[in-house]
Amino acid sequence: MHLGTTLTRFLIDEQRKYPSATGDFTALISEIATAARVISREVNKAGLIDLLGYQGNVNVHGESVQKLDQFANDTFIRFLSHTGFLAGIASEEMENVYQIPDPYPKGKYIFLMDPLDGSSNIDVNISIGSIFAIYRRKSVGPQATMEDFLQKGREQVCAGYIIYGSSTMMVYTTGYGVHGFTLDPSIGVFLLSHENIKIPSRGAIYSINEGNEAAWAPEVRRYVELVKSNGKSARYVGSLVADFHRNLLKGGIFLYPADRKNKNGKLRLLYEASPLSFIVEQAAGKGTNGHQPILDIQPKALHQRVPLIIGSSEDVDEARFSGGV
Ligand code: AHM
Ligand code: MG
């Protein structure tokens, strides 16, 4: 049987193409993929939790069970902290940064993640995802510093996401195109399914939480009226990875603008907006806060929020907002 190109083979082939590549990414992305497989298995079991008789955070066998988002966070840390490639990790699930502990060697990269995004969809069997970004460390010294984490998105050396949907897929870029791999659960291997993804320059879909309309600025309301009158169709999962992934493949625009409830938008700059903007730009799309590319924003805080307008380039060009509400 022909199984197609595995993620590992693809990584090795890519490494050969770029003689300056050190191979660090080959190992790092392999470990990210392993963490993703473990999380995917737990996500798929989530619906059985009640049937299996879990109580509180202990199952019938007396084993402790974590909430899935905490589990995803700990799984990434477990698989990545020993590699020697990272100096520190930041996560939506952790208020402060995680320094790679002794005795593991400290590496030259920084890892940021939203380990399980779309938390409101976990309990109802709807697609959720993980998002990550990798930067080169800037500081020298025993520990990573804030300066290492607060880098402009433009400085990313790798970004990706995993979607736990009708299949599990991993999509990533190292700045040489965007590639997607689908998990074949029967052999536990990611296979190349979407090589060199490009987002159509126009899409037929707009994705925004229209429940927030009363809190929108007039400029946002006018934009949504415009796209409706142009015949766009609405799709909104409420999991950023799922909404983004659909639009990446089919074309479309996703918006979480500033509104009266969320004055800086809702989504996080460093581990949601920036990695997806790096991916979309690599796929010939755009990501902005309404008036500036996300990748040009200088972060000021680890968990900073930002308005996010992302997707097909011509659609994003049309959605220009001052950000005032
Ligand atoms: P979370 O990090 O708590 O999961 O929130 C992020 C999610 C995104 O996945 C999604 O795009 C957005 O929140 C949906 O927000 P809303 O329910 O306000 O439309
Ligand atoms: Mg999130």
mmCIF file of C-alpha atoms and ligand atoms in Angstrom:
data_model
loop_
_atom_site.group_PDB
_atom_site.id
_atom_site.type_symbol
_atom_site.label_atom_id
_atom_site.label_comp_id
_atom_site.label_asym_id
_atom_site.label_seq_id
_atom_site.Cartn_x
_atom_site.Cartn_y
_atom_site.Cartn_z
ATOM 1 C CA MET A 1 0.000 0.000 0.000
ATOM 2 C CA HIS A 2 1.259 3.504 -0.848
ATOM 3 C CA LEU A 3 1.174 5.606 2.299
ATOM 4 C CA GLY A 4 2.306 8.967 0.918
ATOM 5 C CA THR A 5 4.955 11.225 2.415
ATOM 6 C CA THR A 6 5.248 11.117 6.186
ATOM 7 C CA LEU A 7 5.898 14.274 8.199
ATOM 8 C CA THR A 8 9.311 12.904 9.182
ATOM 9 C CA ARG A 9 10.311 12.267 5.591
ATOM 10 C CA PHE A 10 9.065 15.693 4.536
ATOM 11 C CA LEU A 11 11.103 17.347 7.302
ATOM 12 C CA ILE A 12 14.252 15.470 6.316
ATOM 13 C CA ASP A 13 13.768 16.359 2.630
ATOM 14 C CA GLU A 14 13.217 20.033 3.526
ATOM 15 C CA GLN A 15 16.319 20.037 5.683
ATOM 16 C CA ARG A 16 18.345 18.752 2.723
ATOM 17 C CA LYS A 17 17.009 21.510 0.481
ATOM 18 C CA TYR A 18 18.388 24.233 2.758
ATOM 19 C CA PRO A 19 22.030 23.423 3.504
ATOM 20 C CA SER A 20 22.161 26.057 6.259
ATOM 21 C CA ALA A 21 19.430 24.233 8.189
ATOM 22 C CA THR A 22 20.758 22.741 11.389
ATOM 23 C CA GLY A 23 18.161 20.022 11.756
ATOM 24 C CA ASP A 24 16.928 21.526 15.030
ATOM 25 C CA PHE A 25 13.504 22.060 13.532
ATOM 26 C CA THR A 26 13.311 18.542 12.229
ATOM 27 C CA ALA A 27 13.572 17.247 15.764
ATOM 28 C CA LEU A 28 11.494 20.005 17.334
ATOM 29 C CA ILE A 29 8.588 19.659 14.907
ATOM 30 C CA SER A 30 8.692 15.884 15.317
ATOM 31 C CA GLU A 31 8.278 16.321 19.047
ATOM 32 C CA ILE A 32 5.458 18.846 18.548
ATOM 33 C CA ALA A 33 3.762 16.254 16.341
ATOM 34 C CA THR A 34 4.159 13.602 19.037
ATOM 35 C CA ALA A 35 2.574 15.894 21.631
ATOM 36 C CA ALA A 36 -0.212 16.586 19.121
ATOM 37 C CA ARG A 37 -0.891 12.870 18.707
ATOM 38 C CA VAL A 38 -1.169 12.394 22.458
ATOM 39 C CA ILE A 39 -3.513 15.379 22.792
ATOM 40 C CA SER A 40 -5.551 14.171 19.816
ATOM 41 C CA ARG A 41 -6.057 10.794 21.510
ATOM 42 C CA GLU A 42 -7.305 12.478 24.710
ATOM 43 C CA VAL A 43 -9.541 14.887 22.773
ATOM 44 C CA ASN A 44 -11.130 11.917 21.020
ATOM 45 C CA LYS A 45 -11.827 10.238 24.355
ATOM 46 C CA ALA A 46 -13.346 13.374 25.873
ATOM 47 C CA GLY A 47 -16.931 12.346 25.159
ATOM 48 C CA LEU A 48 -16.413 9.089 27.043
ATOM 49 C CA ILE A 49 -15.388 10.773 30.238
ATOM 50 C CA ASP A 50 -18.853 10.682 31.830
ATOM 51 C CA LEU A 51 -19.454 7.126 30.620
ATOM 52 C CA LEU A 52 -16.175 6.002 32.123
ATOM 53 C CA GLY A 53 -17.284 7.278 35.470
ATOM 54 C CA TYR A 54 -14.967 10.166 36.222
ATOM 55 C CA GLN A 55 -15.710 12.083 39.390
ATOM 56 C CA GLY A 56 -14.124 15.404 40.100
ATOM 57 C CA ASN A 57 -10.614 14.948 38.849
ATOM 58 C CA VAL A 58 -10.316 11.261 39.733
ATOM 59 C CA ASN A 59 -11.474 8.385 37.516
ATOM 60 C CA VAL A 60 -12.953 5.070 38.654
ATOM 61 C CA HIS A 61 -9.482 3.611 38.852
ATOM 62 C CA GLY A 62 -8.452 6.284 41.305
ATOM 63 C CA GLU A 63 -6.196 7.942 38.690
ATOM 64 C CA SER A 64 -6.211 11.675 38.582
ATOM 65 C CA VAL A 65 -7.619 13.244 35.425
ATOM 66 C CA GLN A 66 -6.820 16.733 34.300
ATOM 67 C CA LYS A 67 -8.960 19.170 32.432
ATOM 68 C CA LEU A 68 -8.100 18.838 28.754
ATOM 69 C CA ASP A 69 -6.611 22.307 28.369
ATOM 70 C CA GLN A 70 -4.322 21.706 31.330
ATOM 71 C CA PHE A 71 -3.475 18.272 29.948
ATOM 72 C CA ALA A 72 -2.578 19.782 26.554
ATOM 73 C CA ASN A 73 -0.373 22.387 28.242
ATOM 74 C CA ASP A 74 1.486 19.799 30.301
ATOM 75 C CA THR A 75 1.849 17.462 27.322
ATOM 76 C CA PHE A 76 3.591 20.090 25.185
ATOM 77 C CA ILE A 77 5.895 20.931 28.086
ATOM 78 C CA ARG A 78 6.655 17.247 28.721
ATOM 79 C CA PHE A 79 7.559 16.571 25.097
ATOM 80 C CA LEU A 80 9.451 19.795 24.406
ATOM 81 C CA SER A 81 11.350 20.758 27.539
ATOM 82 C CA HIS A 82 13.924 17.965 27.334
ATOM 83 C CA THR A 83 14.878 18.538 23.686
ATOM 84 C CA GLY A 84 17.674 21.020 24.285
ATOM 85 C CA PHE A 85 16.256 23.332 21.605
ATOM 86 C CA LEU A 86 14.216 25.604 23.869
ATOM 87 C CA ALA A 87 15.146 28.176 26.481
ATOM 88 C CA GLY A 88 11.596 28.919 27.616
ATOM 89 C CA ILE A 89 7.901 28.331 27.012
ATOM 90 C CA ALA A 90 4.917 30.661 27.378
ATOM 91 C CA SER A 91 1.308 29.542 27.262
ATOM 92 C CA GLU A 92 -2.226 30.833 27.559
ATOM 93 C CA GLU A 93 -2.551 28.358 30.441
ATOM 94 C CA MET A 94 0.361 29.806 32.438
ATOM 95 C CA GLU A 95 0.487 33.297 33.856
ATOM 96 C CA ASN A 96 4.287 33.378 33.857
ATOM 97 C CA VAL A 97 6.862 31.972 31.501
ATOM 98 C CA TYR A 98 8.237 28.487 32.014
ATOM 99 C CA GLN A 99 12.028 28.299 32.181
ATOM 100 C CA ILE A 100 13.547 25.048 30.963
ATOM 101 C CA PRO A 101 14.604 23.401 34.215
ATOM 102 C CA ASP A 102 17.899 21.717 35.013
ATOM 103 C CA PRO A 103 19.246 19.237 34.082
ATOM 104 C CA TYR A 104 17.944 19.830 30.555
ATOM 105 C CA PRO A 105 20.203 21.889 28.310
ATOM 106 C CA LYS A 106 18.864 25.341 27.347
ATOM 107 C CA GLY A 107 18.454 25.912 23.656
ATOM 108 C CA LYS A 108 18.335 28.870 21.287
ATOM 109 C CA TYR A 109 14.567 28.992 20.692
ATOM 110 C CA ILE A 110 11.476 30.261 22.518
ATOM 111 C CA PHE A 111 8.121 28.479 22.256
ATOM 112 C CA LEU A 112 4.723 30.150 22.722
ATOM 113 C CA MET A 113 1.408 28.316 22.597
ATOM 114 C CA ASP A 114 -2.287 28.239 23.082
ATOM 115 C CA PRO A 115 -2.307 24.535 23.977
ATOM 116 C CA LEU A 116 -6.044 23.998 23.530
ATOM 117 C CA ASP A 117 -7.997 26.785 21.910
ATOM 118 C CA GLY A 118 -11.770 26.912 21.623
ATOM 119 C CA SER A 119 -12.408 25.836 25.196
ATOM 120 C CA SER A 120 -16.159 26.428 24.975
ATOM 121 C CA ASN A 121 -16.324 23.705 22.308
ATOM 122 C CA ILE A 122 -14.490 20.957 24.226
ATOM 123 C CA ASP A 123 -17.593 19.567 25.939
ATOM 124 C CA VAL A 124 -19.776 19.546 22.865
ATOM 125 C CA ASN A 125 -17.682 17.562 20.399
ATOM 126 C CA ILE A 126 -16.836 20.475 18.116
ATOM 127 C CA SER A 127 -13.423 21.122 16.554
ATOM 128 C CA ILE A 128 -10.751 22.648 18.765
ATOM 129 C CA GLY A 129 -7.060 23.259 18.164
ATOM 130 C CA SER A 130 -3.564 24.034 19.406
ATOM 131 C CA ILE A 131 -1.525 27.003 18.133
ATOM 132 C CA PHE A 132 2.232 27.576 18.471
ATOM 133 C CA ALA A 133 4.945 30.077 17.556
ATOM 134 C CA ILE A 134 8.734 29.712 17.687
ATOM 135 C CA TYR A 135 11.263 32.539 17.940
ATOM 136 C CA ARG A 136 15.022 32.697 18.179
ATOM 137 C CA ARG A 137 16.158 33.607 21.661
ATOM 138 C CA LYS A 138 17.754 37.070 21.888
ATOM 139 C CA SER A 139 19.201 37.206 25.379
ATOM 140 C CA VAL A 140 22.266 35.424 26.661
ATOM 141 C CA GLY A 141 22.532 34.158 30.204
ATOM 142 C CA PRO A 142 21.150 31.286 32.237
ATOM 143 C CA GLN A 143 17.450 32.137 31.795
ATOM 144 C CA ALA A 144 15.234 33.389 28.990
ATOM 145 C CA THR A 145 14.100 36.978 29.553
ATOM 146 C CA MET A 146 10.911 38.872 28.711
ATOM 147 C CA GLU A 147 12.700 40.391 25.706
ATOM 148 C CA ASP A 148 12.887 36.867 24.235
ATOM 149 C CA PHE A 149 9.126 36.419 24.441
ATOM 150 C CA LEU A 150 8.017 39.929 23.427
ATOM 151 C CA GLN A 151 9.219 39.841 19.814
ATOM 152 C CA LYS A 152 7.349 41.116 16.771
ATOM 153 C CA GLY A 153 5.570 38.382 14.830
ATOM 154 C CA ARG A 154 7.847 39.154 11.883
ATOM 155 C CA GLU A 155 10.694 37.535 13.840
ATOM 156 C CA GLN A 156 8.986 34.134 13.968
ATOM 157 C CA VAL A 157 11.006 31.251 12.607
ATOM 158 C CA CYS A 158 8.178 28.753 12.721
ATOM 159 C CA ALA A 159 4.443 28.772 13.433
ATOM 160 C CA GLY A 160 1.760 26.167 13.232
ATOM 161 C CA TYR A 161 -1.460 24.753 14.524
ATOM 162 C CA ILE A 162 -3.111 21.420 15.059
ATOM 163 C CA ILE A 163 -6.816 21.050 14.432
ATOM 164 C CA TYR A 164 -8.679 18.261 16.190
ATOM 165 C CA GLY A 165 -11.593 17.981 13.792
ATOM 166 C CA SER A 166 -13.157 15.259 11.706
ATOM 167 C CA SER A 167 -9.503 14.312 11.286
ATOM 168 C CA THR A 168 -6.509 15.648 13.160
ATOM 169 C CA MET A 169 -4.300 17.871 11.038
ATOM 170 C CA MET A 170 -1.070 19.716 11.635
ATOM 171 C CA VAL A 171 -0.301 22.797 9.537
ATOM 172 C CA TYR A 172 2.994 24.667 9.857
ATOM 173 C CA THR A 173 5.429 27.005 8.163
ATOM 174 C CA THR A 174 9.104 27.707 8.685
ATOM 175 C CA GLY A 175 8.950 30.604 6.229
ATOM 176 C CA TYR A 176 9.097 28.385 3.141
ATOM 177 C CA GLY A 177 5.412 27.875 2.401
ATOM 178 C CA VAL A 178 2.631 26.357 4.457
ATOM 179 C CA HIS A 179 2.208 22.606 4.595
ATOM 180 C CA GLY A 180 -0.555 20.457 6.053
ATOM 181 C CA PHE A 181 -0.400 16.885 7.333
ATOM 182 C CA THR A 182 -3.316 14.654 8.232
ATOM 183 C CA LEU A 183 -3.021 12.105 11.008
ATOM 184 C CA ASP A 184 -3.688 8.562 9.877
ATOM 185 C CA PRO A 185 -4.945 7.152 13.180
ATOM 186 C CA SER A 186 -4.503 3.554 12.083
ATOM 187 C CA ILE A 187 -0.725 3.936 11.974
ATOM 188 C CA GLY A 188 -0.363 7.011 14.209
ATOM 189 C CA VAL A 189 1.543 8.963 11.563
ATOM 190 C CA PHE A 190 1.030 12.416 10.021
ATOM 191 C CA LEU A 191 0.937 12.195 6.216
ATOM 192 C CA LEU A 192 1.428 15.099 3.817
ATOM 193 C CA SER A 193 -2.042 16.002 2.569
ATOM 194 C CA HIS A 194 -1.818 19.726 1.722
ATOM 195 C CA GLU A 195 1.489 20.887 0.228
ATOM 196 C CA ASN A 196 2.224 24.576 -0.227
ATOM 197 C CA ILE A 197 -1.214 25.888 0.765
ATOM 198 C CA LYS A 198 -2.256 29.222 -0.776
ATOM 199 C CA ILE A 199 -5.372 31.047 0.376
ATOM 200 C CA PRO A 200 -7.603 32.355 -2.450
ATOM 201 C CA SER A 201 -7.239 36.149 -2.740
ATOM 202 C CA ARG A 202 -11.035 36.472 -2.293
ATOM 203 C CA GLY A 203 -13.402 34.294 -0.331
ATOM 204 C CA ALA A 204 -17.125 33.764 -0.115
ATOM 205 C CA ILE A 205 -17.165 33.420 3.688
ATOM 206 C CA TYR A 206 -17.105 35.890 6.574
ATOM 207 C CA SER A 207 -16.669 34.731 10.169
ATOM 208 C CA ILE A 208 -17.529 37.035 13.058
ATOM 209 C CA ASN A 209 -19.539 36.654 16.262
ATOM 210 C CA GLU A 210 -22.639 38.625 15.274
ATOM 211 C CA GLY A 211 -23.931 38.289 18.835
ATOM 212 C CA ASN A 212 -21.571 41.157 19.591
ATOM 213 C CA GLU A 213 -23.159 43.491 17.039
ATOM 214 C CA ALA A 214 -24.651 45.850 19.611
ATOM 215 C CA ALA A 215 -21.134 46.465 20.957
ATOM 216 C CA TRP A 216 -19.455 46.990 17.573
ATOM 217 C CA ALA A 217 -18.154 50.313 16.317
ATOM 218 C CA PRO A 218 -20.165 51.806 13.406
ATOM 219 C CA GLU A 219 -17.263 51.060 11.017
ATOM 220 C CA VAL A 220 -17.501 47.324 11.821
ATOM 221 C CA ARG A 221 -21.276 47.353 11.424
ATOM 222 C CA ARG A 222 -20.934 49.033 8.020
ATOM 223 C CA TYR A 223 -18.359 46.463 6.901
ATOM 224 C CA VAL A 224 -20.545 43.506 7.856
ATOM 225 C CA GLU A 225 -23.515 45.095 6.065
ATOM 226 C CA LEU A 226 -21.305 45.460 2.985
ATOM 227 C CA VAL A 227 -20.156 41.844 2.890
ATOM 228 C CA LYS A 228 -23.721 40.644 3.373
ATOM 229 C CA SER A 229 -24.937 42.786 0.514
ATOM 230 C CA ASN A 230 -22.093 41.330 -1.579
ATOM 231 C CA GLY A 231 -23.509 37.891 -0.950
ATOM 232 C CA LYS A 232 -20.915 36.445 1.432
ATOM 233 C CA SER A 233 -22.026 33.529 3.588
ATOM 234 C CA ALA A 234 -21.564 33.430 7.381
ATOM 235 C CA ARG A 235 -19.656 30.631 9.116
ATOM 236 C CA TYR A 236 -18.635 30.845 12.771
ATOM 237 C CA VAL A 237 -17.487 27.835 14.772
ATOM 238 C CA GLY A 238 -16.210 29.780 17.772
ATOM 239 C CA SER A 239 -12.886 27.907 17.666
ATOM 240 C CA LEU A 240 -10.306 30.202 16.106
ATOM 241 C CA VAL A 241 -8.272 27.343 14.642
ATOM 242 C CA ALA A 242 -11.336 25.821 12.983
ATOM 243 C CA ASP A 243 -12.590 29.127 11.579
ATOM 244 C CA PHE A 244 -9.089 30.023 10.387
ATOM 245 C CA HIS A 245 -8.409 26.607 8.857
ATOM 246 C CA ARG A 246 -11.627 26.590 6.853
ATOM 247 C CA ASN A 247 -10.937 30.073 5.513
ATOM 248 C CA LEU A 248 -7.303 29.196 4.718
ATOM 249 C CA LEU A 249 -8.406 26.336 2.500
ATOM 250 C CA LYS A 250 -11.546 27.868 0.990
ATOM 251 C CA GLY A 251 -10.899 31.596 1.160
ATOM 252 C CA GLY A 252 -12.661 33.980 3.503
ATOM 253 C CA ILE A 253 -12.216 36.463 6.297
ATOM 254 C CA PHE A 254 -12.296 36.047 10.079
ATOM 255 C CA LEU A 255 -12.829 39.077 12.303
ATOM 256 C CA TYR A 256 -12.648 39.591 16.051
ATOM 257 C CA PRO A 257 -12.595 43.391 16.160
ATOM 258 C CA ALA A 258 -12.407 45.659 19.164
ATOM 259 C CA ASP A 259 -15.858 46.254 20.622
ATOM 260 C CA ARG A 260 -17.325 47.902 23.703
ATOM 261 C CA LYS A 261 -16.919 44.681 25.752
ATOM 262 C CA ASN A 262 -13.466 43.802 24.401
ATOM 263 C CA LYS A 263 -11.701 47.095 23.863
ATOM 264 C CA ASN A 264 -8.536 45.420 22.557
ATOM 265 C CA GLY A 265 -10.358 42.576 20.879
ATOM 266 C CA LYS A 266 -10.504 39.184 22.535
ATOM 267 C CA LEU A 267 -7.734 37.162 20.985
ATOM 268 C CA ARG A 268 -4.144 37.046 22.181
ATOM 269 C CA LEU A 269 -1.355 38.604 20.155
ATOM 270 C CA LEU A 270 1.552 36.294 20.892
ATOM 271 C CA TYR A 271 0.071 32.814 20.671
ATOM 272 C CA GLU A 272 -3.103 33.290 18.598
ATOM 273 C CA ALA A 273 -2.946 36.289 16.242
ATOM 274 C CA SER A 274 0.797 36.289 15.456
ATOM 275 C CA PRO A 275 1.322 32.624 14.531
ATOM 276 C CA LEU A 276 -1.831 32.554 12.403
ATOM 277 C CA SER A 277 -0.770 35.803 10.714
ATOM 278 C CA PHE A 278 2.659 34.357 9.920
ATOM 279 C CA ILE A 279 0.948 31.314 8.407
ATOM 280 C CA VAL A 280 -1.584 33.349 6.424
ATOM 281 C CA GLU A 281 1.111 35.663 5.004
ATOM 282 C CA GLN A 282 3.108 32.609 3.934
ATOM 283 C CA ALA A 283 -0.062 31.428 2.192
ATOM 284 C CA ALA A 284 -0.450 34.814 0.394
ATOM 285 C CA GLY A 285 -3.141 36.121 2.758
ATOM 286 C CA LYS A 286 -3.123 38.912 5.356
ATOM 287 C CA GLY A 287 -3.583 39.444 9.076
ATOM 288 C CA THR A 288 -4.146 42.901 10.578
ATOM 289 C CA ASN A 289 -5.584 44.644 13.625
ATOM 290 C CA GLY A 290 -7.706 46.718 11.242
ATOM 291 C CA HIS A 291 -4.998 49.179 10.216
ATOM 292 C CA GLN A 292 -1.594 47.532 10.778
ATOM 293 C CA PRO A 293 -0.163 44.096 9.987
ATOM 294 C CA ILE A 294 -0.252 41.927 13.121
ATOM 295 C CA LEU A 295 3.354 40.889 12.430
ATOM 296 C CA ASP A 296 4.559 44.508 12.811
ATOM 297 C CA ILE A 297 3.074 45.055 16.274
ATOM 298 C CA GLN A 298 5.596 45.309 19.091
ATOM 299 C CA PRO A 299 4.196 43.208 21.971
ATOM 300 C CA LYS A 300 4.237 44.799 25.415
ATOM 301 C CA ALA A 301 2.872 41.971 27.550
ATOM 302 C CA LEU A 302 2.749 38.192 27.364
ATOM 303 C CA HIS A 303 -1.030 37.870 27.386
ATOM 304 C CA GLN A 304 -1.812 41.031 25.433
ATOM 305 C CA ARG A 305 -5.014 41.025 23.366
ATOM 306 C CA VAL A 306 -5.377 42.408 19.868
ATOM 307 C CA PRO A 307 -8.185 42.923 17.334
ATOM 308 C CA LEU A 308 -7.751 40.326 14.585
ATOM 309 C CA ILE A 309 -8.835 40.572 10.941
ATOM 310 C CA ILE A 310 -7.368 37.671 8.981
ATOM 311 C CA GLY A 311 -7.811 35.747 5.760
ATOM 312 C CA SER A 312 -7.948 36.371 2.012
ATOM 313 C CA SER A 313 -5.816 39.387 1.074
ATOM 314 C CA GLU A 314 -8.423 41.372 -0.890
ATOM 315 C CA ASP A 315 -11.051 40.782 1.779
ATOM 316 C CA VAL A 316 -8.709 41.914 4.560
ATOM 317 C CA ASP A 317 -7.731 45.020 2.528
ATOM 318 C CA GLU A 318 -11.396 46.028 2.529
ATOM 319 C CA ALA A 319 -11.830 45.627 6.282
ATOM 320 C CA ARG A 320 -10.018 48.702 7.562
ATOM 321 C CA PHE A 321 -10.907 49.854 11.066
ATOM 322 C CA SER A 322 -9.463 52.594 13.227
ATOM 323 C CA GLY A 323 -10.028 50.467 16.337
ATOM 324 C CA GLY A 324 -12.055 53.082 18.189
ATOM 325 C CA VAL A 325 -15.300 51.809 19.780
HETATM 326 P P1 AHM B 1 -10.330 30.558 24.514
HETATM 327 O O1 AHM B 1 -8.851 30.816 24.429
HETATM 328 O O2 AHM B 1 -10.912 30.793 25.878
HETATM 329 O O3 AHM B 1 -10.696 29.227 23.948
HETATM 330 O O4 AHM B 1 -11.010 31.714 23.611
HETATM 331 C C1 AHM B 1 -10.593 31.868 22.297
HETATM 332 C C2 AHM B 1 -11.751 31.578 21.395
HETATM 333 C C3 AHM B 1 -11.331 31.434 19.964
HETATM 334 O O5 AHM B 1 -11.060 30.099 19.658
HETATM 335 C C4 AHM B 1 -12.542 31.903 19.219
HETATM 336 O O6 AHM B 1 -12.241 32.442 17.959
HETATM 337 C C5 AHM B 1 -13.102 32.948 20.127
HETATM 338 O O7 AHM B 1 -12.619 32.661 21.427
HETATM 339 C C6 AHM B 1 -14.592 32.934 20.169
HETATM 340 O O8 AHM B 1 -15.022 33.927 21.032
HETATM 341 P P2 AHM B 1 -16.568 34.276 21.186
HETATM 342 O O9 AHM B 1 -17.188 33.095 21.884
HETATM 343 O O10 AHM B 1 -16.561 35.522 22.009
HETATM 344 O O11 AHM B 1 -17.113 34.488 19.811
HETATM 345 MG MG MG B 2 -7.332 30.591 23.085
#
